[in-house]
Amino acid sequence: QWQAGQGAVFQIDNVRFVLGEDDNSGGDGSGGDTGGGDSSGGDDGDMTLGAGDYIDFNDPDEEAEIIFTHFGGTFTQFAQDPTDATKTVASTTKNADAEESAGTTIDAGEVIFPLTETATTMTVRVYAPAPDMVVRLKLEESGDPTHTVETDALTTVANQWETLTFDFSNEATNDGNATNPLDTSYVFDKLSIFFNKGVPGADAGEVIFYWDSLTWVGEGEPQPGPTVVNLVLTTDGAAV
């Protein structure tokens, strides 16, 4: 259930979208983030995200309420930030027998990612084992699995935090075949993430990624402000 509250400083007690300036974004080696901001309710009680809303995993008190379910040969769990033992992030292991499309789906049915012709951008902080590894984000309308849009970003460094930018107006391809074009009439309320997309575990061996701060940027930089909302994450077995 979504809740909101105001204040200058927040102690996050669940996986949350937090609106505001991301003080630790970029490849600075720091862990989970906090912030503030604003968001608005949509139809039927859905929460439409505003610029700067993001999911923060640095919440040990409420980890038991968050469930990661995996498909295709991945395993996702909460883990210690590899650069800061005081912070918690998500860790995804893509196993040596994983499918190329193995990933994790975030079931955010009460959340709307408000894609428009100009608001098309998200960011994710990623700690990868090597550069030039594909990370894919996929948005979907939960009521219709054919209503999707996918986009890719490449890691650029090894064993360092960096912020990857995903622009859904730049649709991904699978083996040269186009994925669905962006259709802004869809109500996107479901998010999936795929690490080392396109490479099966048989070729890459086991690889481990750390990630945090999935941020809705929209068409501008996150704006400061003090509203916070809660989100429980689950995953399903659907693959790309």
CSV table of C-alpha atoms in Angstrom, one decimal:
chain,number,residue,atom,x,y,z
A,1,GLN,CA,0.0,0.0,0.0
A,2,TRP,CA,1.2,3.5,-0.9
A,3,GLN,CA,1.6,6.0,1.8
A,4,ALA,CA,3.0,9.6,1.8
A,5,GLY,CA,4.6,11.8,4.4
A,6,GLN,CA,6.7,15.0,4.5
A,7,GLY,CA,9.9,15.9,6.3
A,8,ALA,CA,13.4,17.1,5.7
A,9,VAL,CA,15.0,13.7,6.4
A,10,PHE,CA,13.7,10.2,5.7
A,11,GLN,CA,14.6,6.8,7.2
A,12,ILE,CA,13.2,4.4,4.5
A,13,ASP,CA,11.3,1.5,6.0
A,14,ASN,CA,10.5,-0.4,2.8
A,15,VAL,CA,11.5,-0.4,-0.8
A,16,ARG,CA,10.4,3.1,-1.9
A,17,PHE,CA,10.2,5.7,-4.5
A,18,VAL,CA,11.8,8.8,-3.0
A,19,LEU,CA,11.4,12.1,-4.9
A,20,GLY,CA,14.3,14.4,-5.0
A,21,GLU,CA,18.0,15.0,-5.5
A,22,ASP,CA,20.1,11.8,-5.6
A,23,ASP,CA,23.1,12.8,-3.5
A,24,ASN,CA,25.0,9.6,-4.3
A,25,SER,CA,24.3,9.2,-8.0
A,26,GLY,CA,27.2,8.5,-10.4
A,27,GLY,CA,30.3,6.4,-10.1
A,28,ASP,CA,31.3,7.6,-6.7
A,29,GLY,CA,31.4,4.3,-5.1
A,30,SER,CA,28.7,5.1,-2.5
A,31,GLY,CA,25.7,2.9,-1.8
A,32,GLY,CA,22.0,3.5,-1.2
A,33,ASP,CA,20.4,6.9,-1.6
A,34,THR,CA,17.8,9.0,0.1
A,35,GLY,CA,15.9,12.1,-1.1
A,36,GLY,CA,12.6,13.8,-1.3
A,37,GLY,CA,10.1,15.2,-3.7
A,38,ASP,CA,6.6,15.0,-5.0
A,39,SER,CA,4.3,12.5,-6.8
A,40,SER,CA,0.7,12.4,-7.7
A,41,GLY,CA,-2.1,9.8,-7.5
A,42,GLY,CA,-3.6,8.5,-10.8
A,43,ASP,CA,-6.8,6.9,-11.6
A,44,ASP,CA,-8.0,4.0,-9.4
A,45,GLY,CA,-5.5,4.8,-6.7
A,46,ASP,CA,-2.4,4.3,-8.9
A,47,MET,CA,0.6,6.4,-8.1
A,48,THR,CA,2.0,8.3,-11.1
A,49,LEU,CA,5.7,8.9,-10.6
A,50,GLY,CA,7.3,12.3,-10.8
A,51,ALA,CA,10.8,13.3,-11.8
A,52,GLY,CA,13.3,12.0,-9.2
A,53,ASP,CA,11.2,9.1,-7.7
A,54,TYR,CA,13.4,6.1,-7.1
A,55,ILE,CA,13.6,2.7,-5.4
A,56,ASP,CA,16.1,2.5,-2.6
A,57,PHE,CA,17.2,-0.8,-1.2
A,58,ASN,CA,19.0,0.5,1.9
A,59,ASP,CA,16.4,-0.7,4.4
A,60,PRO,CA,17.4,-3.6,6.6
A,61,ASP,CA,14.4,-3.3,8.9
A,62,GLU,CA,11.9,-4.1,6.2
A,63,GLU,CA,13.8,-6.6,4.0
A,64,ALA,CA,11.5,-9.4,5.1
A,65,GLU,CA,8.6,-7.8,3.4
A,66,ILE,CA,10.3,-7.6,0.0
A,67,ILE,CA,10.3,-10.7,-2.3
A,68,PHE,CA,12.5,-11.2,-5.3
A,69,THR,CA,11.4,-14.0,-7.6
A,70,HIS,CA,13.7,-15.0,-10.5
A,71,PHE,CA,13.4,-16.5,-13.9
A,72,GLY,CA,15.7,-17.9,-16.6
A,73,GLY,CA,18.6,-18.7,-14.2
A,74,THR,CA,19.1,-15.6,-12.1
A,75,PHE,CA,19.0,-15.1,-8.3
A,76,THR,CA,18.4,-11.7,-6.8
A,77,GLN,CA,18.7,-10.8,-3.1
A,78,PHE,CA,19.6,-8.0,-0.7
A,79,ALA,CA,23.4,-7.8,-0.2
A,80,GLN,CA,26.0,-5.6,1.4
A,81,ASP,CA,27.2,-2.7,-0.9
A,82,PRO,CA,30.6,-3.9,-2.1
A,83,THR,CA,32.0,-0.5,-1.4
A,84,ASP,CA,30.2,0.4,1.8
A,85,ALA,CA,29.5,-2.2,4.4
A,86,THR,CA,26.9,0.1,6.1
A,87,LYS,CA,24.6,0.1,3.1
A,88,THR,CA,22.3,-2.5,1.5
A,89,VAL,CA,21.7,-2.9,-2.2
A,90,ALA,CA,20.3,-5.5,-4.5
A,91,SER,CA,22.5,-8.2,-5.9
A,92,THR,CA,21.7,-10.3,-9.0
A,93,THR,CA,23.6,-13.4,-9.9
A,94,LYS,CA,23.3,-14.7,-13.4
A,95,ASN,CA,24.2,-18.3,-13.2
A,96,ALA,CA,26.4,-20.3,-15.5
A,97,ASP,CA,23.4,-22.1,-16.9
A,98,ALA,CA,21.2,-19.0,-17.3
A,99,GLU,CA,19.3,-18.1,-20.4
A,100,GLU,CA,20.3,-15.0,-22.2
A,101,SER,CA,17.0,-13.4,-21.2
A,102,ALA,CA,17.2,-14.3,-17.5
A,103,GLY,CA,16.1,-11.4,-15.3
A,104,THR,CA,13.9,-10.0,-12.5
A,105,THR,CA,10.5,-8.5,-12.8
A,106,ILE,CA,9.3,-5.8,-10.5
A,107,ASP,CA,5.6,-6.0,-10.0
A,108,ALA,CA,4.6,-2.4,-9.4
A,109,GLY,CA,1.0,-2.6,-10.3
A,110,GLU,CA,0.1,0.5,-8.2
A,111,VAL,CA,2.8,2.6,-9.9
A,112,ILE,CA,2.5,4.3,-13.3
A,113,PHE,CA,5.7,5.1,-15.2
A,114,PRO,CA,4.3,8.2,-17.1
A,115,LEU,CA,6.1,7.8,-20.5
A,116,THR,CA,5.3,10.6,-23.0
A,117,GLU,CA,6.9,11.7,-26.2
A,118,THR,CA,9.4,13.8,-24.2
A,119,ALA,CA,9.5,12.0,-20.8
A,120,THR,CA,11.2,8.8,-21.6
A,121,THR,CA,14.2,8.4,-19.3
A,122,MET,CA,15.1,6.3,-16.2
A,123,THR,CA,18.4,5.7,-14.5
A,124,VAL,CA,19.8,2.8,-12.5
A,125,ARG,CA,23.0,2.7,-10.4
A,126,VAL,CA,24.9,-0.5,-11.3
A,127,TYR,CA,28.1,-2.1,-10.1
A,128,ALA,CA,29.1,-4.6,-12.8
A,129,PRO,CA,32.1,-7.0,-13.2
A,130,ALA,CA,33.2,-5.6,-16.6
A,131,PRO,CA,32.5,-2.8,-19.1
A,132,ASP,CA,30.4,-3.3,-22.2
A,133,MET,CA,27.8,-5.5,-20.6
A,134,VAL,CA,24.2,-4.9,-21.7
A,135,VAL,CA,21.7,-4.0,-19.0
A,136,ARG,CA,18.1,-3.9,-20.2
A,137,LEU,CA,15.0,-2.3,-18.7
A,138,LYS,CA,11.5,-3.4,-19.9
A,139,LEU,CA,8.3,-1.6,-19.1
A,140,GLU,CA,5.0,-3.4,-19.5
A,141,GLU,CA,1.3,-2.8,-19.0
A,142,SER,CA,0.3,-5.4,-16.5
A,143,GLY,CA,-3.1,-6.1,-18.1
A,144,ASP,CA,-1.6,-6.8,-21.5
A,145,PRO,CA,1.8,-8.5,-21.9
A,146,THR,CA,2.0,-7.3,-25.6
A,147,HIS,CA,2.1,-3.7,-24.4
A,148,THR,CA,5.8,-3.3,-23.7
A,149,VAL,CA,8.8,-1.2,-24.4
A,150,GLU,CA,12.5,-2.1,-23.8
A,151,THR,CA,15.8,-0.3,-23.9
A,152,ASP,CA,19.4,-1.0,-23.2
A,153,ALA,CA,22.4,0.6,-21.6
A,154,LEU,CA,26.0,-0.5,-21.6
A,155,THR,CA,28.3,-0.7,-18.5
A,156,THR,CA,31.5,1.4,-18.9
A,157,VAL,CA,33.6,0.4,-15.9
A,158,ALA,CA,34.4,-2.7,-13.9
A,159,ASN,CA,33.8,-3.0,-10.2
A,160,GLN,CA,32.7,0.6,-9.7
A,161,TRP,CA,29.4,2.2,-9.2
A,162,GLU,CA,28.0,4.1,-12.2
A,163,THR,CA,24.7,5.5,-13.1
A,164,LEU,CA,23.3,4.1,-16.4
A,165,THR,CA,20.7,6.0,-18.4
A,166,PHE,CA,17.8,4.3,-20.1
A,167,ASP,CA,15.9,6.1,-22.8
A,168,PHE,CA,12.7,4.3,-23.8
A,169,SER,CA,12.5,6.3,-27.0
A,170,ASN,CA,15.5,4.3,-28.1
A,171,GLU,CA,14.0,0.8,-28.3
A,172,ALA,CA,16.1,-2.3,-27.9
A,173,THR,CA,16.6,-5.0,-30.5
A,174,ASN,CA,16.9,-8.8,-30.1
A,175,ASP,CA,19.4,-10.3,-32.6
A,176,GLY,CA,18.8,-7.4,-34.9
A,177,ASN,CA,15.0,-7.6,-34.6
A,178,ALA,CA,13.2,-4.6,-33.3
A,179,THR,CA,11.3,-4.8,-30.0
A,180,ASN,CA,8.0,-2.9,-29.7
A,181,PRO,CA,8.2,0.8,-30.4
A,182,LEU,CA,7.2,3.2,-27.6
A,183,ASP,CA,3.5,3.7,-27.5
A,184,THR,CA,2.6,6.4,-25.0
A,185,SER,CA,-1.0,5.4,-24.9
A,186,TYR,CA,-0.1,2.3,-22.8
A,187,VAL,CA,-0.3,2.5,-19.0
A,188,PHE,CA,3.2,1.2,-18.0
A,189,ASP,CA,3.0,-0.2,-14.5
A,190,LYS,CA,5.5,-3.1,-14.5
A,191,LEU,CA,9.3,-3.0,-14.6
A,192,SER,CA,11.8,-5.7,-15.4
A,193,ILE,CA,15.6,-5.6,-15.3
A,194,PHE,CA,18.0,-7.9,-17.2
A,195,PHE,CA,21.8,-8.1,-16.7
A,196,ASN,CA,24.2,-9.2,-19.4
A,197,LYS,CA,21.2,-9.4,-21.8
A,198,GLY,CA,21.8,-11.4,-24.9
A,199,VAL,CA,24.6,-13.5,-23.4
A,200,PRO,CA,23.8,-16.9,-21.9
A,201,GLY,CA,25.5,-18.2,-18.9
A,202,ALA,CA,27.2,-20.9,-20.9
A,203,ASP,CA,29.2,-18.2,-22.6
A,204,ALA,CA,29.8,-15.8,-19.8
A,205,GLY,CA,29.9,-18.1,-16.8
A,206,GLU,CA,28.5,-16.9,-13.5
A,207,VAL,CA,28.4,-13.1,-13.2
A,208,ILE,CA,27.2,-10.9,-10.3
A,209,PHE,CA,25.8,-7.4,-10.5
A,210,TYR,CA,24.9,-5.0,-7.7
A,211,TRP,CA,22.2,-2.4,-8.3
A,212,ASP,CA,20.3,0.3,-6.6
A,213,SER,CA,18.3,3.6,-7.1
A,214,LEU,CA,16.0,2.8,-10.0
A,215,THR,CA,15.1,6.4,-10.8
A,216,TRP,CA,12.3,7.9,-12.9
A,217,VAL,CA,13.9,10.9,-14.5
A,218,GLY,CA,11.2,11.7,-17.1
A,219,GLU,CA,12.3,14.7,-19.1
A,220,GLY,CA,14.4,16.5,-16.6
A,221,GLU,CA,16.7,16.3,-13.6
A,222,PRO,CA,15.2,15.1,-10.3
A,223,GLN,CA,13.7,18.0,-8.3
A,224,PRO,CA,14.3,18.3,-4.5
A,225,GLY,CA,11.4,17.9,-2.1
A,226,PRO,CA,10.2,15.8,0.8
A,227,THR,CA,7.5,13.3,-0.2
A,228,VAL,CA,8.2,9.6,0.1
A,229,VAL,CA,6.1,6.6,-0.9
A,230,ASN,CA,6.3,2.9,-0.1
A,231,LEU,CA,6.6,0.0,-2.6
A,232,VAL,CA,6.7,-3.8,-2.1
A,233,LEU,CA,8.4,-5.5,-5.0
A,234,THR,CA,7.6,-9.0,-6.3
A,235,THR,CA,8.6,-10.7,-9.5
A,236,ASP,CA,6.9,-13.1,-12.0
A,237,GLY,CA,8.1,-15.7,-14.4
A,238,ALA,CA,7.7,-13.8,-17.6
A,239,ALA,CA,10.8,-13.6,-19.8
A,240,VAL,CA,11.5,-11.1,-22.5
